[in-house]
Amino acid sequence: MATRRKKSCKSFWKTPFDKPLTLTTKYADLITYGYIIVLFALAVLPINGKDSSAINQTYVLSEIRLDYFLHSFLLAPWMPLRMFYGRTPPRKALFWLISGLSLACLTEVIQYFLSYRTYNVIDLLANLLGVWIGLAVWPVLRAMTRN
């Protein structure tokens, strides 16, 4: 009597998470460098400087400005970007975290030296928080993309 194996739901229901997100190093580098260029462009361009206050006057919760959420939102993808490189040993993950925290600091410190931009310590903390949020989300996304 032949036994039939049950098909798993995973093979029946195709989702974007069925295949790992690992790319070739060339494409992963291209995405990472493009992301860094966008972050620095947003930090250097005169988008929301001293004279512009539309985002600075918009409050999301009772006391939290919208631009603080945007700072965190922009830096949150840093740690999950590492998924594109495949399996990451703990030492490389620590290096990636340190480089993300440095990037978060650098993008805000650059604004200190630009006359048309404003340096804000709370923006710096929001940048750092974004990297930490990405670190918290990274294992969840990595678990979802594993076979």
Short mmCIF file of N, CA and C in Angstrom, two decimals:
data_model
loop_
_atom_site.label_atom_id
_atom_site.label_comp_id
_atom_site.label_asym_id
_atom_site.label_seq_id
_atom_site.Cartn_x
_atom_site.Cartn_y
_atom_site.Cartn_z
N MET A 1 0.84 -1.17 0.00
CA MET A 1 0.00 0.00 0.00
C MET A 1 0.89 1.24 0.00
N ALA A 2 0.72 2.07 -0.95
CA ALA A 2 1.55 3.27 -1.08
C ALA A 2 1.01 4.36 -0.17
N THR A 3 1.95 5.01 0.48
CA THR A 3 1.54 6.13 1.34
C THR A 3 1.66 7.42 0.55
N ARG A 4 0.70 8.26 0.72
CA ARG A 4 0.72 9.54 0.03
C ARG A 4 1.18 10.61 0.99
N ARG A 5 2.08 11.40 0.51
CA ARG A 5 2.54 12.53 1.32
C ARG A 5 1.59 13.70 1.12
N LYS A 6 1.29 14.34 2.23
CA LYS A 6 0.43 15.51 2.15
C LYS A 6 1.25 16.69 1.61
N LYS A 7 0.63 17.41 0.72
CA LYS A 7 1.27 18.63 0.25
C LYS A 7 1.14 19.68 1.32
N SER A 8 2.22 20.37 1.55
CA SER A 8 2.15 21.44 2.54
C SER A 8 1.46 22.65 1.93
N CYS A 9 0.91 23.46 2.79
CA CYS A 9 0.25 24.68 2.33
C CYS A 9 1.24 25.61 1.64
N LYS A 10 2.49 25.53 2.08
CA LYS A 10 3.49 26.42 1.52
C LYS A 10 3.71 26.16 0.04
N SER A 11 3.64 24.88 -0.39
CA SER A 11 3.83 24.60 -1.80
C SER A 11 2.57 24.92 -2.60
N PHE A 12 1.42 24.89 -1.96
CA PHE A 12 0.17 25.19 -2.64
C PHE A 12 -0.04 26.69 -2.79
N TRP A 13 0.15 27.43 -1.71
CA TRP A 13 -0.04 28.88 -1.72
C TRP A 13 1.30 29.55 -1.98
N LYS A 14 1.43 30.13 -3.13
CA LYS A 14 2.67 30.81 -3.47
C LYS A 14 2.65 32.24 -2.91
N THR A 15 3.66 32.57 -2.17
CA THR A 15 3.79 33.91 -1.61
C THR A 15 5.15 34.47 -2.01
N PRO A 16 5.34 35.77 -1.89
CA PRO A 16 6.66 36.34 -2.18
C PRO A 16 7.73 35.86 -1.22
N PHE A 17 7.32 35.31 -0.08
CA PHE A 17 8.27 34.88 0.93
C PHE A 17 8.71 33.43 0.76
N ASP A 18 8.24 32.75 -0.30
CA ASP A 18 8.63 31.36 -0.51
C ASP A 18 10.09 31.22 -0.91
N LYS A 19 10.63 32.22 -1.55
CA LYS A 19 12.02 32.17 -1.98
C LYS A 19 12.84 33.14 -1.15
N PRO A 20 14.08 32.79 -0.83
CA PRO A 20 14.91 33.73 -0.08
C PRO A 20 15.20 34.98 -0.91
N LEU A 21 15.40 36.10 -0.21
CA LEU A 21 15.64 37.37 -0.87
C LEU A 21 17.10 37.60 -1.23
N THR A 22 17.92 36.58 -1.15
CA THR A 22 19.34 36.74 -1.41
C THR A 22 19.58 37.13 -2.86
N LEU A 23 20.31 38.19 -3.05
CA LEU A 23 20.68 38.65 -4.38
C LEU A 23 22.16 38.41 -4.59
N THR A 24 22.61 38.62 -5.80
CA THR A 24 24.04 38.57 -6.01
C THR A 24 24.65 39.78 -5.30
N THR A 25 25.91 39.68 -4.97
CA THR A 25 26.58 40.76 -4.26
C THR A 25 26.53 42.06 -5.05
N LYS A 26 26.60 41.97 -6.37
CA LYS A 26 26.56 43.16 -7.21
C LYS A 26 25.25 43.92 -7.01
N TYR A 27 24.13 43.22 -7.06
CA TYR A 27 22.83 43.88 -6.90
C TYR A 27 22.59 44.33 -5.47
N ALA A 28 23.04 43.55 -4.51
CA ALA A 28 22.90 43.94 -3.11
C ALA A 28 23.70 45.21 -2.83
N ASP A 29 24.91 45.28 -3.38
CA ASP A 29 25.73 46.49 -3.23
C ASP A 29 25.06 47.69 -3.90
N LEU A 30 24.48 47.47 -5.07
CA LEU A 30 23.81 48.54 -5.80
C LEU A 30 22.64 49.10 -4.99
N ILE A 31 21.85 48.23 -4.38
CA ILE A 31 20.73 48.68 -3.54
C ILE A 31 21.25 49.42 -2.32
N THR A 32 22.28 48.90 -1.68
CA THR A 32 22.83 49.52 -0.47
C THR A 32 23.42 50.88 -0.77
N TYR A 33 24.23 50.99 -1.83
CA TYR A 33 24.85 52.27 -2.17
C TYR A 33 23.78 53.28 -2.61
N GLY A 34 22.79 52.83 -3.33
CA GLY A 34 21.70 53.72 -3.72
C GLY A 34 20.95 54.26 -2.51
N TYR A 35 20.74 53.40 -1.53
CA TYR A 35 20.07 53.81 -0.29
C TYR A 35 20.91 54.86 0.45
N ILE A 36 22.21 54.64 0.52
CA ILE A 36 23.10 55.60 1.20
C ILE A 36 23.10 56.94 0.46
N ILE A 37 23.13 56.91 -0.87
CA ILE A 37 23.12 58.14 -1.65
C ILE A 37 21.82 58.92 -1.41
N VAL A 38 20.69 58.22 -1.36
CA VAL A 38 19.41 58.88 -1.09
C VAL A 38 19.42 59.51 0.30
N LEU A 39 19.95 58.80 1.30
CA LEU A 39 20.01 59.36 2.65
C LEU A 39 20.85 60.64 2.70
N PHE A 40 22.01 60.61 2.07
CA PHE A 40 22.86 61.79 2.07
C PHE A 40 22.25 62.93 1.25
N ALA A 41 21.57 62.60 0.17
CA ALA A 41 20.90 63.64 -0.61
C ALA A 41 19.81 64.31 0.22
N LEU A 42 19.05 63.52 0.97
CA LEU A 42 18.02 64.10 1.82
C LEU A 42 18.62 64.94 2.95
N ALA A 43 19.82 64.58 3.39
CA ALA A 43 20.47 65.34 4.46
C ALA A 43 21.07 66.64 3.95
N VAL A 44 21.48 66.68 2.70
CA VAL A 44 22.20 67.84 2.16
C VAL A 44 21.29 68.81 1.40
N LEU A 45 20.30 68.31 0.71
CA LEU A 45 19.43 69.18 -0.09
C LEU A 45 18.62 70.11 0.81
N PRO A 46 18.36 71.32 0.35
CA PRO A 46 17.60 72.27 1.17
C PRO A 46 16.09 72.00 1.14
N ILE A 47 15.70 70.87 1.70
CA ILE A 47 14.30 70.46 1.68
C ILE A 47 13.52 71.11 2.82
N ASN A 48 14.02 70.97 4.02
CA ASN A 48 13.29 71.44 5.20
C ASN A 48 14.26 72.12 6.15
N GLY A 49 14.69 73.30 5.79
CA GLY A 49 15.68 74.00 6.60
C GLY A 49 15.07 74.91 7.63
N LYS A 50 15.78 75.97 7.95
CA LYS A 50 15.37 76.90 9.01
C LYS A 50 14.07 77.62 8.66
N ASP A 51 13.90 78.01 7.41
CA ASP A 51 12.75 78.82 7.03
C ASP A 51 11.49 77.99 6.79
N SER A 52 11.64 76.75 6.44
CA SER A 52 10.51 75.89 6.14
C SER A 52 10.08 75.17 7.41
N SER A 53 8.80 75.27 7.75
CA SER A 53 8.36 74.66 9.00
C SER A 53 7.09 73.85 8.85
N ALA A 54 6.71 73.44 7.66
CA ALA A 54 5.48 72.68 7.47
C ALA A 54 5.54 71.33 8.18
N ILE A 55 6.63 70.60 7.99
CA ILE A 55 6.75 69.29 8.65
C ILE A 55 7.02 69.47 10.13
N ASN A 56 7.75 70.49 10.49
CA ASN A 56 8.09 70.71 11.90
C ASN A 56 6.89 71.12 12.74
N GLN A 57 5.84 71.63 12.13
CA GLN A 57 4.65 72.05 12.87
C GLN A 57 3.53 71.01 12.85
N THR A 58 3.77 69.87 12.21
CA THR A 58 2.77 68.81 12.15
C THR A 58 3.08 67.80 13.25
N TYR A 59 2.11 67.56 14.11
CA TYR A 59 2.28 66.63 15.22
C TYR A 59 1.46 65.38 14.97
N VAL A 60 2.10 64.21 15.17
CA VAL A 60 1.42 62.95 14.92
C VAL A 60 0.65 62.52 16.16
N LEU A 61 1.33 62.37 17.23
CA LEU A 61 0.67 62.11 18.50
C LEU A 61 0.59 63.45 19.22
N SER A 62 0.29 63.47 20.46
CA SER A 62 0.09 64.75 21.13
C SER A 62 1.35 65.62 21.14
N GLU A 63 2.53 65.03 21.29
CA GLU A 63 3.75 65.84 21.43
C GLU A 63 4.87 65.46 20.47
N ILE A 64 4.64 64.54 19.56
CA ILE A 64 5.71 64.05 18.69
C ILE A 64 5.52 64.62 17.29
N ARG A 65 6.55 65.28 16.80
CA ARG A 65 6.49 65.89 15.47
C ARG A 65 6.61 64.83 14.38
N LEU A 66 6.02 65.13 13.24
CA LEU A 66 6.04 64.22 12.10
C LEU A 66 7.45 63.96 11.60
N ASP A 67 8.31 64.97 11.63
CA ASP A 67 9.66 64.78 11.09
C ASP A 67 10.46 63.78 11.92
N TYR A 68 10.16 63.61 13.20
CA TYR A 68 10.86 62.60 14.00
C TYR A 68 10.49 61.19 13.51
N PHE A 69 9.20 61.00 13.19
CA PHE A 69 8.79 59.71 12.62
C PHE A 69 9.45 59.48 11.27
N LEU A 70 9.55 60.51 10.47
CA LEU A 70 10.18 60.37 9.15
C LEU A 70 11.66 60.02 9.27
N HIS A 71 12.34 60.62 10.25
CA HIS A 71 13.75 60.28 10.45
C HIS A 71 13.90 58.80 10.81
N SER A 72 13.07 58.31 11.71
CA SER A 72 13.13 56.90 12.09
C SER A 72 12.76 56.00 10.92
N PHE A 73 11.74 56.41 10.17
CA PHE A 73 11.28 55.63 9.04
C PHE A 73 12.35 55.50 7.96
N LEU A 74 13.12 56.56 7.74
CA LEU A 74 14.15 56.52 6.70
C LEU A 74 15.34 55.63 7.07
N LEU A 75 15.63 55.50 8.36
CA LEU A 75 16.79 54.70 8.77
C LEU A 75 16.42 53.26 9.15
N ALA A 76 15.14 52.97 9.30
CA ALA A 76 14.72 51.62 9.69
C ALA A 76 15.13 50.53 8.68
N PRO A 77 15.16 50.79 7.37
CA PRO A 77 15.54 49.72 6.43
C PRO A 77 17.01 49.32 6.47
N TRP A 78 17.85 50.03 7.19
CA TRP A 78 19.29 49.74 7.14
C TRP A 78 19.61 48.30 7.52
N MET A 79 19.13 47.84 8.65
CA MET A 79 19.46 46.48 9.08
C MET A 79 18.81 45.41 8.18
N PRO A 80 17.53 45.54 7.81
CA PRO A 80 16.97 44.54 6.89
C PRO A 80 17.64 44.50 5.53
N LEU A 81 18.34 45.56 5.12
CA LEU A 81 19.08 45.52 3.85
C LEU A 81 20.11 44.39 3.84
N ARG A 82 20.58 44.03 5.00
CA ARG A 82 21.60 42.99 5.11
C ARG A 82 21.07 41.64 4.63
N MET A 83 19.75 41.46 4.62
CA MET A 83 19.18 40.19 4.15
C MET A 83 19.53 39.91 2.70
N PHE A 84 19.72 40.96 1.92
CA PHE A 84 20.03 40.76 0.51
C PHE A 84 21.39 40.11 0.30
N TYR A 85 22.24 40.13 1.31
CA TYR A 85 23.57 39.54 1.19
C TYR A 85 23.60 38.08 1.60
N GLY A 86 22.46 37.51 1.97
CA GLY A 86 22.43 36.11 2.38
C GLY A 86 22.70 35.95 3.86
N ARG A 87 23.21 34.80 4.23
CA ARG A 87 23.47 34.50 5.63
C ARG A 87 24.51 35.46 6.20
N THR A 88 24.24 35.97 7.40
CA THR A 88 25.12 36.96 8.01
C THR A 88 25.66 36.44 9.33
N PRO A 89 26.96 36.22 9.43
CA PRO A 89 27.53 35.82 10.72
C PRO A 89 27.40 36.96 11.74
N PRO A 90 27.42 36.64 13.04
CA PRO A 90 27.26 37.66 14.08
C PRO A 90 28.26 38.81 13.99
N ARG A 91 29.49 38.51 13.60
CA ARG A 91 30.49 39.57 13.52
C ARG A 91 30.15 40.58 12.42
N LYS A 92 29.67 40.08 11.27
CA LYS A 92 29.27 40.98 10.19
C LYS A 92 28.00 41.74 10.57
N ALA A 93 27.10 41.10 11.30
CA ALA A 93 25.89 41.78 11.75
C ALA A 93 26.24 42.92 12.70
N LEU A 94 27.20 42.70 13.58
CA LEU A 94 27.64 43.76 14.49
C LEU A 94 28.29 44.90 13.71
N PHE A 95 29.10 44.58 12.72
CA PHE A 95 29.70 45.61 11.87
C PHE A 95 28.62 46.39 11.13
N TRP A 96 27.61 45.68 10.63
CA TRP A 96 26.52 46.33 9.91
C TRP A 96 25.75 47.27 10.83
N LEU A 97 25.54 46.85 12.08
CA LEU A 97 24.86 47.70 13.07
C LEU A 97 25.68 48.95 13.37
N ILE A 98 26.96 48.78 13.60
CA ILE A 98 27.83 49.93 13.90
C ILE A 98 27.89 50.88 12.71
N SER A 99 27.97 50.34 11.50
CA SER A 99 27.99 51.22 10.33
C SER A 99 26.65 51.93 10.16
N GLY A 100 25.55 51.28 10.49
CA GLY A 100 24.24 51.93 10.42
C GLY A 100 24.11 53.05 11.44
N LEU A 101 24.61 52.83 12.66
CA LEU A 101 24.57 53.87 13.68
C LEU A 101 25.47 55.04 13.29
N SER A 102 26.61 54.73 12.67
CA SER A 102 27.50 55.79 12.19
C SER A 102 26.85 56.58 11.06
N LEU A 103 26.18 55.89 10.17
CA LEU A 103 25.48 56.55 9.08
C LEU A 103 24.37 57.46 9.62
N ALA A 104 23.66 56.99 10.63
CA ALA A 104 22.60 57.80 11.25
C ALA A 104 23.17 59.06 11.87
N CYS A 105 24.31 58.94 12.53
CA CYS A 105 24.95 60.12 13.13
C CYS A 105 25.49 61.05 12.05
N LEU A 106 26.12 60.49 11.05
CA LEU A 106 26.77 61.31 10.02
C LEU A 106 25.76 62.12 9.22
N THR A 107 24.61 61.53 8.90
CA THR A 107 23.62 62.26 8.13
C THR A 107 23.07 63.47 8.90
N GLU A 108 23.05 63.40 10.21
CA GLU A 108 22.58 64.54 10.99
C GLU A 108 23.70 65.53 11.29
N VAL A 109 24.91 65.04 11.53
CA VAL A 109 26.04 65.92 11.83
C VAL A 109 26.40 66.77 10.61
N ILE A 110 26.22 66.23 9.41
CA ILE A 110 26.49 67.01 8.19
C ILE A 110 25.65 68.28 8.19
N GLN A 111 24.43 68.18 8.70
CA GLN A 111 23.54 69.34 8.69
C GLN A 111 24.02 70.45 9.61
N TYR A 112 24.84 70.12 10.58
CA TYR A 112 25.40 71.12 11.48
C TYR A 112 26.28 72.12 10.72
N PHE A 113 26.95 71.64 9.69
CA PHE A 113 27.89 72.47 8.94
C PHE A 113 27.25 73.17 7.74
N LEU A 114 26.00 72.93 7.47
CA LEU A 114 25.31 73.57 6.35
C LEU A 114 24.45 74.70 6.87
N SER A 115 24.63 75.89 6.30
CA SER A 115 23.92 77.06 6.80
C SER A 115 22.41 77.00 6.54
N TYR A 116 22.00 76.29 5.50
CA TYR A 116 20.59 76.23 5.15
C TYR A 116 19.85 75.05 5.78
N ARG A 117 20.54 74.24 6.57
CA ARG A 117 19.92 73.11 7.28
C ARG A 117 20.08 73.33 8.77
N THR A 118 19.28 72.64 9.56
CA THR A 118 19.37 72.77 11.01
C THR A 118 19.75 71.44 11.62
N TYR A 119 20.64 71.50 12.57
CA TYR A 119 21.05 70.32 13.34
C TYR A 119 20.14 70.23 14.55
N ASN A 120 19.62 69.05 14.81
CA ASN A 120 18.72 68.85 15.93
C ASN A 120 19.09 67.54 16.61
N VAL A 121 19.31 67.60 17.91
CA VAL A 121 19.69 66.39 18.65
C VAL A 121 18.56 65.36 18.64
N ILE A 122 17.33 65.82 18.66
CA ILE A 122 16.21 64.89 18.65
C ILE A 122 16.12 64.19 17.29
N ASP A 123 16.45 64.88 16.22
CA ASP A 123 16.53 64.23 14.91
C ASP A 123 17.61 63.15 14.91
N LEU A 124 18.72 63.44 15.54
CA LEU A 124 19.79 62.45 15.66
C LEU A 124 19.31 61.23 16.43
N LEU A 125 18.61 61.45 17.53
CA LEU A 125 18.07 60.32 18.31
C LEU A 125 17.03 59.54 17.51
N ALA A 126 16.23 60.25 16.71
CA ALA A 126 15.25 59.57 15.87
C ALA A 126 15.94 58.73 14.80
N ASN A 127 17.04 59.23 14.24
CA ASN A 127 17.83 58.44 13.29
C ASN A 127 18.35 57.16 13.95
N LEU A 128 18.91 57.30 15.13
CA LEU A 128 19.44 56.13 15.84
C LEU A 128 18.33 55.15 16.19
N LEU A 129 17.18 55.68 16.59
CA LEU A 129 16.04 54.82 16.89
C LEU A 129 15.60 54.04 15.67
N GLY A 130 15.65 54.67 14.51
CA GLY A 130 15.30 53.99 13.27
C GLY A 130 16.20 52.79 12.99
N VAL A 131 17.49 52.94 13.24
CA VAL A 131 18.41 51.81 13.04
C VAL A 131 18.08 50.69 14.03
N TRP A 132 17.78 51.04 15.27
CA TRP A 132 17.43 50.03 16.27
C TRP A 132 16.10 49.34 15.95
N ILE A 133 15.15 50.09 15.40
CA ILE A 133 13.89 49.48 14.97
C ILE A 133 14.16 48.49 13.84
N GLY A 134 15.02 48.87 12.91
CA GLY A 134 15.40 47.94 11.85
C GLY A 134 16.06 46.70 12.38
N LEU A 135 16.86 46.84 13.43
CA LEU A 135 17.50 45.67 14.05
C LEU A 135 16.45 44.76 14.67
N ALA A 136 15.41 45.33 15.25
CA ALA A 136 14.35 44.52 15.86
C ALA A 136 13.51 43.80 14.80
N VAL A 137 13.33 44.43 13.66
CA VAL A 137 12.50 43.85 12.59
C VAL A 137 13.28 42.83 11.77
N TRP A 138 14.57 42.97 11.71
CA TRP A 138 15.42 42.12 10.87
C TRP A 138 15.23 40.63 11.11
N PRO A 139 15.29 40.13 12.36
CA PRO A 139 15.12 38.68 12.55
C PRO A 139 13.75 38.18 12.12
N VAL A 140 12.74 39.01 12.27
CA VAL A 140 11.39 38.61 11.86
C VAL A 140 11.32 38.47 10.35
N LEU A 141 11.84 39.44 9.64
CA LEU A 141 11.85 39.37 8.18
C LEU A 141 12.73 38.22 7.68
N ARG A 142 13.85 38.00 8.35
CA ARG A 142 14.74 36.92 7.94
C ARG A 142 14.08 35.57 8.14
N ALA A 143 13.32 35.42 9.24
CA ALA A 143 12.62 34.16 9.48
C ALA A 143 11.50 33.93 8.46
N MET A 144 10.88 35.01 8.01
CA MET A 144 9.82 34.89 7.02
C MET A 144 10.35 34.50 5.65
N THR A 145 11.59 34.84 5.35
CA THR A 145 12.13 34.59 4.02
C THR A 145 12.94 33.31 3.93
N ARG A 146 13.12 32.62 5.02
CA ARG A 146 13.87 31.35 4.97
C ARG A 146 13.01 30.25 4.38
N ASN A 147 13.67 29.30 3.78
CA ASN A 147 12.96 28.12 3.25
C ASN A 147 12.72 27.13 4.35
#
